[in-house]
mmCIF file of C-alpha atoms in Angstrom:
data_model
loop_
_atom_site.group_PDB
_atom_site.id
_atom_site.type_symbol
_atom_site.label_atom_id
_atom_site.label_comp_id
_atom_site.label_asym_id
_atom_site.label_seq_id
_atom_site.Cartn_x
_atom_site.Cartn_y
_atom_site.Cartn_z
ATOM 1 C CA MET A 279 5.661 9.145 -35.994
ATOM 2 C CA VAL A 280 6.950 8.252 -32.436
ATOM 3 C CA LEU A 281 4.706 10.727 -30.638
ATOM 4 C CA TYR A 282 1.610 8.531 -32.315
ATOM 5 C CA GLY A 283 3.136 4.755 -29.901
ATOM 6 C CA VAL A 284 3.562 7.467 -27.449
ATOM 7 C CA ALA A 285 0.040 8.715 -27.429
ATOM 8 C CA ALA A 286 -1.605 5.176 -27.973
ATOM 9 C CA LEU A 287 0.396 4.215 -24.727
ATOM 10 C CA ALA A 288 -1.085 7.216 -22.569
ATOM 11 C CA ALA A 289 -4.806 7.392 -24.234
ATOM 12 C CA SER A 290 -5.215 3.212 -23.484
ATOM 13 C CA LEU A 291 -4.105 4.019 -20.140
ATOM 14 C CA LEU A 292 -6.937 6.459 -19.085
ATOM 15 C CA ALA A 293 -8.925 4.590 -20.309
ATOM 16 C CA GLY A 294 -8.207 1.973 -18.682
ATOM 17 C CA LYS A 295 -7.354 4.085 -15.263
ATOM 18 C CA LEU A 296 -10.814 5.353 -16.272
ATOM 19 C CA VAL A 297 -12.720 1.833 -16.801
ATOM 20 C CA GLY A 298 -10.447 0.921 -12.655
ATOM 21 C CA ASP A 299 -11.626 4.272 -11.389
ATOM 22 C CA LEU A 300 -15.690 3.315 -12.149
ATOM 23 C CA LEU A 301 -15.324 -0.078 -11.826
ATOM 24 C CA GLY A 302 -14.345 0.679 -8.043
ATOM 25 C CA ALA A 303 -17.114 3.312 -7.408
ATOM 26 C CA ALA A 304 -19.389 1.085 -8.525
ATOM 27 C CA LEU A 305 -18.162 -1.931 -6.106
ATOM 28 C CA GLY A 306 -18.262 1.101 -3.249
ATOM 29 C CA ILE A 307 -14.910 1.813 -2.785
ATOM 30 C CA ASP A 308 -12.351 4.203 -2.942
ATOM 31 C CA SER A 309 -9.227 2.569 -4.889
ATOM 32 C CA ASN A 310 -8.801 1.841 -8.623
ATOM 33 C CA VAL A 311 -9.510 -2.026 -9.806
ATOM 34 C CA GLY A 312 -7.362 -3.057 -12.448
ATOM 35 C CA GLY A 313 -6.893 0.045 -14.237
ATOM 36 C CA VAL A 314 -3.708 -1.081 -15.187
ATOM 37 C CA GLY A 315 -4.856 -3.854 -16.513
ATOM 38 C CA PHE A 316 -7.339 -2.843 -18.742
ATOM 39 C CA ALA A 317 -5.345 -0.668 -19.947
ATOM 40 C CA MET A 318 -3.025 -3.393 -21.001
ATOM 41 C CA ILE A 319 -5.715 -6.067 -22.361
ATOM 42 C CA MET A 320 -6.267 -2.013 -24.745
ATOM 43 C CA LEU A 321 -3.137 -1.142 -26.029
ATOM 44 C CA ILE A 322 -3.205 -5.369 -27.140
ATOM 45 C CA LEU A 323 -6.464 -5.023 -28.943
ATOM 46 C CA VAL A 324 -5.809 -1.473 -30.260
ATOM 47 C CA THR A 325 -2.264 -1.791 -31.758
ATOM 48 C CA GLU A 326 -2.814 -5.067 -33.135
ATOM 49 C CA ARG A 327 -6.205 -3.700 -34.762
ATOM 50 C CA LEU A 328 -3.141 -1.074 -36.362
ATOM 51 C CA ARG A 329 -0.873 -3.179 -37.088
ATOM 52 C CA LYS A 330 -2.939 -5.152 -39.333
ATOM 53 C CA LYS A 331 -3.656 -2.522 -40.715
ATOM 54 C CA GLY A 332 -0.563 -1.384 -41.299
ATOM 55 C CA LEU A 333 -1.528 1.977 -39.371
ATOM 56 C CA PHE A 334 0.765 1.277 -36.830
ATOM 57 C CA PRO A 335 4.131 1.538 -38.993
ATOM 58 C CA PRO A 336 7.655 0.604 -36.537
ATOM 59 C CA ALA A 337 8.259 3.965 -35.759
ATOM 60 C CA SER A 338 4.966 4.536 -34.178
ATOM 61 C CA GLU A 339 6.311 1.098 -32.534
ATOM 62 C CA GLN A 340 9.786 2.704 -30.844
ATOM 63 C CA GLY A 341 7.289 5.044 -28.864
ATOM 64 C CA VAL A 342 5.943 2.303 -27.008
ATOM 65 C CA LEU A 343 9.299 0.066 -27.299
ATOM 66 C CA PHE A 344 11.308 2.755 -26.010
ATOM 67 C CA TRP A 345 8.697 2.991 -22.213
ATOM 68 C CA SER A 346 9.108 -0.635 -22.759
ATOM 69 C CA ALA A 347 13.070 -0.646 -22.174
ATOM 70 C CA MET A 348 12.435 2.397 -18.977
ATOM 71 C CA TYR A 349 10.786 -0.069 -16.816
ATOM 72 C CA ILE A 350 14.026 -0.799 -15.163
ATOM 73 C CA PRO A 351 15.376 2.397 -14.670
ATOM 74 C CA ILE A 352 11.668 3.548 -13.473
ATOM 75 C CA VAL A 353 11.614 0.126 -10.880
ATOM 76 C CA VAL A 354 14.704 1.182 -9.291
ATOM 77 C CA ALA A 355 13.947 4.924 -9.450
ATOM 78 C CA MET A 356 10.755 3.174 -7.321
ATOM 79 C CA ALA A 357 12.720 1.405 -5.245
ATOM 80 C CA SER A 358 15.019 4.885 -4.089
ATOM 81 C CA THR A 359 11.424 6.301 -3.321
ATOM 82 C CA GLN A 360 10.054 3.642 -0.913
ATOM 83 C CA ASN A 361 9.475 4.376 2.594
ATOM 84 C CA VAL A 362 12.346 1.401 3.391
ATOM 85 C CA ALA A 363 13.531 3.218 6.929
ATOM 86 C CA GLY A 364 9.337 2.310 8.234
ATOM 87 C CA ALA A 365 9.355 -0.707 6.742
ATOM 88 C CA VAL A 366 13.212 -1.473 8.866
ATOM 89 C CA GLY A 367 12.450 0.841 11.509
ATOM 90 C CA SER A 368 8.814 -1.116 12.336
ATOM 91 C CA GLY A 369 9.311 -3.208 15.050
ATOM 92 C CA PRO A 370 9.466 -6.968 14.887
ATOM 93 C CA MET A 371 5.611 -7.602 14.459
ATOM 94 C CA ALA A 372 4.834 -5.463 10.846
ATOM 95 C CA ILE A 373 8.453 -6.859 9.615
ATOM 96 C CA VAL A 374 6.423 -11.059 10.802
ATOM 97 C CA ALA A 375 3.046 -10.499 9.454
ATOM 98 C CA GLY A 376 4.497 -8.461 6.382
ATOM 99 C CA LEU A 377 6.926 -11.788 6.135
ATOM 100 C CA ALA A 378 4.775 -14.538 7.161
ATOM 101 C CA ALA A 379 2.634 -13.044 4.727
ATOM 102 C CA LEU A 380 4.890 -13.315 1.498
ATOM 103 C CA ALA A 381 6.152 -16.263 2.181
ATOM 104 C CA ALA A 382 2.254 -18.267 2.739
ATOM 105 C CA GLY A 383 1.916 -16.273 -0.449
ATOM 106 C CA ALA A 384 4.795 -17.858 -2.424
ATOM 107 C CA ALA A 385 3.786 -21.290 -1.569
ATOM 108 C CA LEU A 386 0.718 -21.504 -3.206
ATOM 109 C CA VAL A 387 2.132 -20.158 -6.173
ATOM 110 C CA PRO A 388 3.040 -23.936 -7.015
ATOM 111 C CA VAL A 389 -0.308 -25.550 -6.640
ATOM 112 C CA LEU A 390 -2.302 -22.168 -7.799
ATOM 113 C CA SER A 391 0.127 -23.034 -11.279
ATOM 114 C CA ARG A 392 -1.496 -26.503 -11.442
ATOM 115 C CA ILE A 393 -4.960 -25.487 -12.470
ATOM 116 C CA GLY A 394 -6.147 -25.820 -16.131
ATOM 117 C CA THR A 395 -3.340 -26.193 -18.965
ATOM 118 C CA PRO A 396 0.612 -26.638 -17.872
ATOM 119 C CA ALA A 397 2.839 -24.210 -19.053
ATOM 120 C CA GLU A 398 5.882 -24.312 -20.622
ATOM 121 C CA PRO A 399 8.477 -21.856 -18.934
ATOM 122 C CA LEU A 400 9.928 -19.435 -21.543
ATOM 123 C CA PRO A 401 13.099 -19.979 -23.226
ATOM 124 C CA PRO A 402 15.851 -18.492 -22.039
ATOM 125 C CA LEU A 403 16.995 -15.318 -22.782
ATOM 126 C CA ASP A 404 18.499 -15.019 -26.134
ATOM 127 C CA ASP A 405 22.194 -12.225 -25.652
ATOM 128 C CA ALA A 406 20.136 -9.905 -28.145
ATOM 129 C CA GLU A 407 17.230 -9.867 -25.368
ATOM 130 C CA LYS A 408 18.990 -9.595 -22.201
ATOM 131 C CA GLN A 409 18.653 -6.167 -20.943
ATOM 132 C CA VAL A 410 22.234 -4.561 -20.740
ATOM 133 C CA VAL A 411 22.883 -2.686 -17.900
ATOM 134 C CA MET B 177 28.134 24.541 -5.066
ATOM 135 C CA ASP B 178 25.449 27.142 -4.262
ATOM 136 C CA MET B 179 24.559 27.134 -8.458
ATOM 137 C CA VAL B 180 24.401 23.452 -8.958
ATOM 138 C CA VAL B 181 22.184 22.888 -5.959
ATOM 139 C CA GLU B 182 19.615 25.108 -7.171
ATOM 140 C CA LEU B 183 20.036 23.820 -10.923
ATOM 141 C CA PHE B 184 20.020 20.259 -9.552
ATOM 142 C CA GLU B 185 17.106 21.060 -7.772
ATOM 143 C CA LYS B 186 15.001 23.191 -10.646
ATOM 144 C CA ASN B 187 15.809 20.055 -13.033
ATOM 145 C CA GLY B 188 14.305 17.388 -10.979
ATOM 146 C CA LEU B 189 13.529 15.162 -13.814
ATOM 147 C CA LEU B 190 17.215 15.239 -15.590
ATOM 148 C CA VAL B 191 18.771 14.558 -12.676
ATOM 149 C CA ALA B 192 16.855 11.179 -11.861
ATOM 150 C CA PHE B 193 17.739 9.759 -15.495
ATOM 151 C CA ALA B 194 21.258 10.684 -14.460
ATOM 152 C CA LEU B 195 21.248 9.470 -11.483
ATOM 153 C CA VAL B 196 19.608 6.253 -12.041
ATOM 154 C CA GLY B 197 21.964 5.472 -14.797
ATOM 155 C CA ALA B 198 25.083 5.817 -12.674
ATOM 156 C CA VAL B 199 22.868 3.513 -10.249
ATOM 157 C CA MET B 200 22.466 0.754 -13.040
ATOM 158 C CA LEU B 201 25.713 0.750 -14.591
ATOM 159 C CA PHE B 202 27.443 0.231 -11.144
ATOM 160 C CA ALA B 203 25.507 -2.684 -10.717
ATOM 161 C CA GLY B 204 25.946 -4.102 -14.048
ATOM 162 C CA TRP B 205 29.912 -3.768 -13.626
ATOM 163 C CA LEU B 206 29.188 -5.470 -9.991
ATOM 164 C CA SER B 207 26.877 -7.987 -11.133
ATOM 165 C CA LYS B 208 29.629 -9.140 -13.680
ATOM 166 C CA SER B 209 33.094 -8.242 -11.395
ATOM 167 C CA LEU B 210 31.180 -9.665 -8.232
ATOM 168 C CA THR B 211 28.701 -12.495 -8.792
ATOM 169 C CA ARG B 212 30.276 -13.201 -12.586
ATOM 170 C CA GLY B 213 27.010 -12.454 -14.028
ATOM 171 C CA ARG B 214 24.917 -14.828 -12.082
ATOM 172 C CA LEU B 215 22.777 -11.982 -10.109
ATOM 173 C CA GLN B 216 21.685 -9.248 -12.487
ATOM 174 C CA GLY B 217 22.299 -6.468 -12.749
ATOM 175 C CA SER B 218 19.063 -5.042 -12.560
ATOM 176 C CA ALA B 219 19.026 -7.160 -9.643
ATOM 177 C CA ILE B 220 21.564 -5.184 -8.059
ATOM 178 C CA ALA B 221 20.115 -2.067 -9.224
ATOM 179 C CA ILE B 222 17.246 -2.693 -7.084
ATOM 180 C CA LEU B 223 18.917 -3.842 -4.338
ATOM 181 C CA LEU B 224 20.707 -0.395 -4.538
ATOM 182 C CA GLY B 225 17.773 2.249 -5.182
ATOM 183 C CA LEU B 226 17.026 0.401 -1.481
ATOM 184 C CA VAL B 227 19.680 0.862 0.640
ATOM 185 C CA LEU B 228 20.022 4.150 -0.820
ATOM 186 C CA SER B 229 16.044 4.720 -0.022
ATOM 187 C CA TYR B 230 17.355 3.916 3.104
ATOM 188 C CA VAL B 231 19.890 6.730 3.357
ATOM 189 C CA GLY B 232 17.699 8.477 2.303
ATOM 190 C CA GLY B 233 14.596 8.278 5.292
ATOM 191 C CA ALA B 234 17.059 7.859 8.036
ATOM 192 C CA ALA B 235 18.612 10.849 6.890
ATOM 193 C CA THR B 236 15.407 13.462 6.785
ATOM 194 C CA GLY B 237 12.607 11.102 8.047
ATOM 195 C CA GLY B 238 10.552 11.964 5.934
ATOM 196 C CA GLU B 239 9.033 8.903 4.234
ATOM 197 C CA ASP B 240 10.017 9.049 0.040
ATOM 198 C CA GLY B 241 13.385 7.833 0.934
ATOM 199 C CA LEU B 242 15.772 9.055 -1.206
ATOM 200 C CA ALA B 243 13.465 11.752 -2.822
ATOM 201 C CA ASP B 244 12.815 13.709 0.364
ATOM 202 C CA LEU B 245 16.128 15.527 -0.209
ATOM 203 C CA ALA B 246 15.319 18.234 -2.508
ATOM 204 C CA LEU B 247 18.529 17.671 -4.476
ATOM 205 C CA PHE B 248 17.191 14.148 -5.584
ATOM 206 C CA SER B 249 13.438 15.357 -5.917
ATOM 207 C CA GLY B 250 12.656 13.731 -9.619
ATOM 208 C CA LEU B 251 13.356 10.313 -8.361
ATOM 209 C CA GLY B 252 9.885 10.752 -7.319
ATOM 210 C CA ILE B 253 8.444 11.969 -10.499
ATOM 211 C CA MET B 254 10.460 8.861 -12.452
ATOM 212 C CA GLY B 255 9.597 6.009 -10.068
ATOM 213 C CA GLY B 256 5.794 7.435 -9.078
ATOM 214 C CA SER B 257 2.939 5.751 -9.682
ATOM 215 C CA MET B 258 2.193 7.714 -13.182
ATOM 216 C CA LEU B 259 5.758 7.074 -15.618
ATOM 217 C CA ARG B 260 5.976 3.468 -13.588
ATOM 218 C CA ASP B 261 1.768 3.118 -14.937
ATOM 219 C CA PHE B 262 3.113 3.743 -17.848
ATOM 220 C CA ALA B 263 5.620 1.883 -18.605
ATOM 221 C CA ILE B 264 4.432 -1.636 -17.171
ATOM 222 C CA VAL B 265 1.582 -1.315 -19.807
ATOM 223 C CA ALA B 266 4.296 -0.465 -22.458
ATOM 224 C CA THR B 267 5.791 -3.555 -21.659
ATOM 225 C CA ALA B 268 2.561 -5.244 -22.603
ATOM 226 C CA TYR B 269 3.282 -4.590 -25.626
ATOM 227 C CA GLY B 270 3.253 -7.455 -28.448
ATOM 228 C CA VAL B 271 1.874 -10.378 -25.474
ATOM 229 C CA ASP B 272 -0.193 -13.205 -26.853
ATOM 230 C CA LEU B 273 -3.580 -12.347 -25.294
ATOM 231 C CA GLN B 274 -4.111 -16.226 -26.001
ATOM 232 C CA GLU B 275 -1.717 -16.467 -23.001
ATOM 233 C CA ILE B 276 -2.812 -14.041 -20.630
ATOM 234 C CA ARG B 277 -6.671 -16.622 -21.486
ATOM 235 C CA ARG B 278 -5.405 -19.604 -20.826
ATOM 236 C CA ALA B 279 -4.133 -18.424 -17.915
ATOM 237 C CA GLY B 280 -7.001 -16.596 -17.559
ATOM 238 C CA LEU B 281 -8.624 -18.787 -14.006
ATOM 239 C CA ALA B 282 -6.170 -19.227 -12.345
ATOM 240 C CA GLY B 283 -5.138 -15.583 -12.186
ATOM 241 C CA GLY B 284 -8.311 -14.360 -11.396
ATOM 242 C CA LEU B 285 -8.051 -17.079 -8.342
ATOM 243 C CA SER B 286 -5.098 -15.998 -7.010
ATOM 244 C CA VAL B 287 -6.223 -12.716 -7.212
ATOM 245 C CA PHE B 288 -8.738 -13.816 -4.071
ATOM 246 C CA LEU B 289 -6.501 -16.537 -2.170
ATOM 247 C CA GLY B 290 -4.075 -14.283 -2.102
ATOM 248 C CA VAL B 291 -6.126 -11.028 -0.414
ATOM 249 C CA VAL B 292 -7.290 -13.984 2.152
ATOM 250 C CA VAL B 293 -4.339 -16.132 2.691
ATOM 251 C CA SER B 294 -2.645 -12.528 3.801
ATOM 252 C CA PHE B 295 -5.280 -10.853 5.560
ATOM 253 C CA VAL B 296 -5.475 -15.157 7.941
ATOM 254 C CA VAL B 297 -2.113 -14.786 7.877
ATOM 255 C CA GLY B 298 -1.390 -11.004 8.972
ATOM 256 C CA ALA B 299 -4.647 -11.172 12.044
ATOM 257 C CA ALA B 300 -2.804 -14.553 13.041
ATOM 258 C CA VAL B 301 0.160 -12.503 13.522
ATOM 259 C CA ALA B 302 -1.606 -10.210 15.398
ATOM 260 C CA VAL B 303 -3.525 -12.183 17.552
ATOM 261 C CA MET B 304 0.170 -14.221 18.344
ATOM 262 C CA PHE B 305 1.871 -10.047 19.127
ATOM 263 C CA GLY B 306 -1.300 -9.793 22.030
ATOM 264 C CA TYR B 307 -3.607 -7.972 19.515
ATOM 265 C CA THR B 308 -7.344 -9.169 20.809
ATOM 266 C CA ASP B 309 -10.524 -6.543 19.751
ATOM 267 C CA ALA B 310 -11.328 -7.249 16.017
ATOM 268 C CA GLU B 311 -10.427 -3.516 14.768
ATOM 269 C CA SER B 312 -6.909 -3.892 15.450
ATOM 270 C CA VAL B 313 -6.491 -7.718 14.421
ATOM 271 C CA THR B 314 -8.586 -6.890 10.999
ATOM 272 C CA THR B 315 -6.551 -3.959 10.470
ATOM 273 C CA ILE B 316 -2.932 -6.000 10.860
ATOM 274 C CA GLY B 317 -4.250 -8.734 8.617
ATOM 275 C CA ALA B 318 -5.584 -6.050 5.711
ATOM 276 C CA GLY B 319 -1.665 -4.417 5.950
ATOM 277 C CA ALA B 320 0.148 -8.001 5.071
ATOM 278 C CA ALA B 321 -2.492 -7.324 2.202
ATOM 279 C CA THR B 322 -0.634 -4.474 0.778
ATOM 280 C CA TYR B 323 -0.193 -1.050 2.356
ATOM 281 C CA ILE B 324 -3.356 0.330 0.659
ATOM 282 C CA VAL B 325 -5.837 -2.309 1.269
ATOM 283 C CA GLY B 326 -4.159 -1.684 5.905
ATOM 284 C CA PRO B 327 -5.146 1.853 6.357
ATOM 285 C CA VAL B 328 -8.243 1.934 4.223
ATOM 286 C CA THR B 329 -9.493 -0.898 5.742
ATOM 287 C CA GLY B 330 -8.991 0.437 9.847
ATOM 288 C CA THR B 331 -10.480 4.167 8.735
ATOM 289 C CA ALA B 332 -13.458 1.910 7.497
ATOM 290 C CA VAL B 333 -13.748 -0.154 10.661
ATOM 291 C CA GLY B 334 -12.102 2.670 13.550
ATOM 292 C CA ALA B 335 -8.941 1.328 14.237
ATOM 293 C CA SER B 336 -6.512 3.302 16.410
ATOM 294 C CA SER B 337 -3.923 5.704 13.903
ATOM 295 C CA GLU B 338 -1.674 3.287 16.097
ATOM 296 C CA VAL B 339 -2.424 0.304 14.346
ATOM 297 C CA ILE B 340 -2.930 1.684 11.155
ATOM 298 C CA ALA B 341 0.714 2.623 10.771
ATOM 299 C CA LEU B 342 2.108 -0.613 11.905
ATOM 300 C CA SER B 343 -0.358 -2.143 9.213
ATOM 301 C CA VAL B 344 1.354 0.113 6.457
ATOM 302 C CA ALA B 345 4.471 -1.190 7.954
ATOM 303 C CA ALA B 346 3.103 -4.403 7.191
ATOM 304 C CA GLY B 347 2.811 -3.769 3.409
ATOM 305 C CA LEU B 348 5.842 -1.963 3.240
ATOM 306 C CA VAL B 349 7.566 -4.863 4.177
ATOM 307 C CA LYS B 350 5.911 -7.038 2.037
ATOM 308 C CA ALA B 351 7.072 -4.893 -0.939
ATOM 309 C CA VAL B 352 10.370 -3.732 0.333
ATOM 310 C CA VAL B 353 10.841 -8.528 0.334
ATOM 311 C CA VAL B 354 9.312 -9.628 -2.978
ATOM 312 C CA MET B 355 11.398 -6.347 -4.795
ATOM 313 C CA ILE B 356 13.949 -8.608 -3.275
ATOM 314 C CA GLY B 357 13.539 -12.101 -2.700
ATOM 315 C CA THR B 358 11.310 -12.480 -6.207
ATOM 316 C CA PRO B 359 14.710 -13.960 -7.947
ATOM 317 C CA PHE B 360 15.660 -15.993 -5.338
ATOM 318 C CA MET B 361 12.711 -18.112 -5.513
ATOM 319 C CA ALA B 362 12.031 -18.448 -8.963
ATOM 320 C CA LYS B 363 13.484 -21.099 -8.769
ATOM 321 C CA SER B 364 11.648 -23.031 -6.302
ATOM 322 C CA ILE B 365 8.782 -21.933 -6.531
ATOM 323 C CA GLY B 366 8.066 -22.067 -10.714
ATOM 324 C CA LEU B 367 8.231 -18.544 -11.580
ATOM 325 C CA ASN B 368 9.147 -18.824 -15.396
ATOM 326 C CA ASN B 369 6.139 -19.241 -17.281
ATOM 327 C CA PRO B 370 3.645 -16.553 -18.360
ATOM 328 C CA LYS B 371 0.797 -18.429 -15.957
ATOM 329 C CA SER B 372 2.593 -18.764 -12.606
ATOM 330 C CA ALA B 373 3.789 -15.223 -12.972
ATOM 331 C CA MET B 374 0.139 -14.098 -13.203
ATOM 332 C CA VAL B 375 -0.864 -16.382 -10.092
ATOM 333 C CA PHE B 376 2.094 -14.379 -8.309
ATOM 334 C CA GLY B 377 1.234 -11.343 -9.266
ATOM 335 C CA GLY B 378 -2.359 -12.357 -7.207
ATOM 336 C CA MET B 379 -1.011 -14.032 -4.671
ATOM 337 C CA MET B 380 1.466 -11.514 -4.127
ATOM 338 C CA GLY B 381 -0.617 -8.344 -4.876
ATOM 339 C CA THR B 382 2.038 -5.268 -4.389
ATOM 340 C CA THR B 383 1.729 -3.206 -7.464
ATOM 341 C CA SER B 384 5.651 -2.439 -7.263
ATOM 342 C CA GLY B 385 7.157 -5.445 -4.815
ATOM 343 C CA VAL B 386 5.182 -7.607 -7.994
ATOM 344 C CA ALA B 387 6.849 -4.876 -10.333
ATOM 345 C CA GLY B 388 10.618 -4.805 -8.999
ATOM 346 C CA GLY B 389 10.586 -8.360 -8.291
ATOM 347 C CA LEU B 390 9.301 -9.399 -11.913
ATOM 348 C CA ALA B 391 12.487 -7.078 -13.147
ATOM 349 C CA ALA B 392 15.016 -8.028 -11.568
ATOM 350 C CA THR B 393 13.087 -11.932 -12.319
ATOM 351 C CA ASP B 394 13.036 -11.925 -15.808
ATOM 352 C CA LYS B 395 11.354 -8.663 -17.532
ATOM 353 C CA ARG B 396 9.080 -10.615 -19.723
ATOM 354 C CA LEU B 397 6.961 -12.276 -16.881
ATOM 355 C CA VAL B 398 5.803 -8.291 -15.851
ATOM 356 C CA PRO B 399 3.242 -7.431 -18.001
ATOM 357 C CA TYR B 400 1.838 -11.443 -16.811
ATOM 358 C CA GLY B 401 2.844 -10.214 -13.070
ATOM 359 C CA ALA B 402 1.216 -6.991 -13.492
ATOM 360 C CA MET B 403 -2.362 -7.685 -14.699
ATOM 361 C CA THR B 404 -3.090 -9.784 -11.580
ATOM 362 C CA ALA B 405 -0.875 -7.534 -8.883
ATOM 363 C CA THR B 406 -3.751 -4.482 -10.017
ATOM 364 C CA PHE B 407 -6.452 -5.859 -9.111
ATOM 365 C CA TYR B 408 -5.825 -7.114 -6.072
ATOM 366 C CA THR B 409 -6.232 -3.713 -3.421
ATOM 367 C CA GLY B 410 -9.236 -3.355 -4.917
ATOM 368 C CA VAL B 411 -9.770 -6.791 -4.501
ATOM 369 C CA GLY B 412 -8.349 -5.857 -0.776
ATOM 370 C CA CYS B 413 -10.416 -2.692 -0.364
ATOM 371 C CA LEU B 414 -13.735 -5.061 -0.813
ATOM 372 C CA LEU B 415 -13.207 -7.613 1.067
ATOM 373 C CA CYS B 416 -11.052 -7.067 4.539
ATOM 374 C CA PRO B 417 -13.709 -4.006 5.885
ATOM 375 C CA SER B 418 -16.520 -6.315 5.314
ATOM 376 C CA VAL B 419 -16.467 -9.578 4.993
ATOM 377 C CA LEU B 420 -13.615 -10.733 6.006
ATOM 378 C CA TYR B 421 -13.904 -8.060 9.321
ATOM 379 C CA LEU B 422 -17.690 -9.676 9.497
ATOM 380 C CA ALA B 423 -15.308 -13.047 9.474
ATOM 381 C CA VAL B 424 -13.264 -11.990 12.596
ATOM 382 C CA ARG B 425 -15.569 -10.717 14.465
ATOM 383 C CA ALA B 426 -17.688 -14.120 14.274
ATOM 384 C CA VAL B 427 -14.401 -15.376 15.869
ATOM 385 C CA SER B 428 -13.267 -12.941 18.268
ATOM 386 C CA GLY B 429 -17.567 -12.882 19.664
ATOM 387 C CA GLY B 430 -16.525 -9.331 19.529
#
């Protein structure tokens, strides 16, 4: 049943957010620490287990894949609700600070990526994988 | 006309689905006809979303972009953090945990380095613009990390509300530019594999920026970038009002 996939996804996110909140509280800060990350790991582990036991049939899988496919439209909606007017009208200092932090961070990505075993680039997208919009 | 407006306001989420569908259709057409597919439809759609949000914000003076118009308030649900996190977690389905473990060290380091580098750069810009007191410099540095770390830090160290507002703006600028700029810098920073995506998420830290930027670059990278970005705000809220604030005070002698 499709809902089983959606339910597994929802349960993973709730559990992950709870862990993130607890971790934040333990560190004494009013913020969620890594909730989405924990949720992802839980989803991967749980679905892998269920699949091996044959308890996560393609129908359940569809419930997860639907939301994965909704990701880009949701991000477009998110973009349309950002405070862009606030960012643009904030004056030079905020703009310089934001841009400089971005540039410094981006410049260090290739440096840090060299730590550990080198990674292979992903294969190019085939036509089936390309998100047709 | 009134009936239509009322119908739209009552069914906000459905309006949002239909509107985003129309935006993506238009973006796909622009991608094919104007850029011959060189700029992905999803990148254009995100850009159009940001333009719409500017229009909405400029028209209403609110903080939630197009969602401030009652007609389009459903966008706030569709693009809010609940469904966004739901979809991000869904993209992790089928990801190989080995891949994450292999990039673990680089990804973890990137979160700490990302917070410190953003903070130092933001604080330096604050000093350049004439701020000298440790509270203001710390708060603006924290805002350069993300727009959540800024106000959390500012409140903790007792910065003025004007400075806190500036720190939010600095974080917003970063989030918006990461969304737009990621596909353009992807090649030059080697953003084409899970490991560099994890490092990228940790260095940038803004969940909305990374979520949008990687979606416009290559959707397969999203779970890796989001994995590290999700730790960033917490680490920022931990380090900025404490260790980094003390460091600023030590340097400024105040």
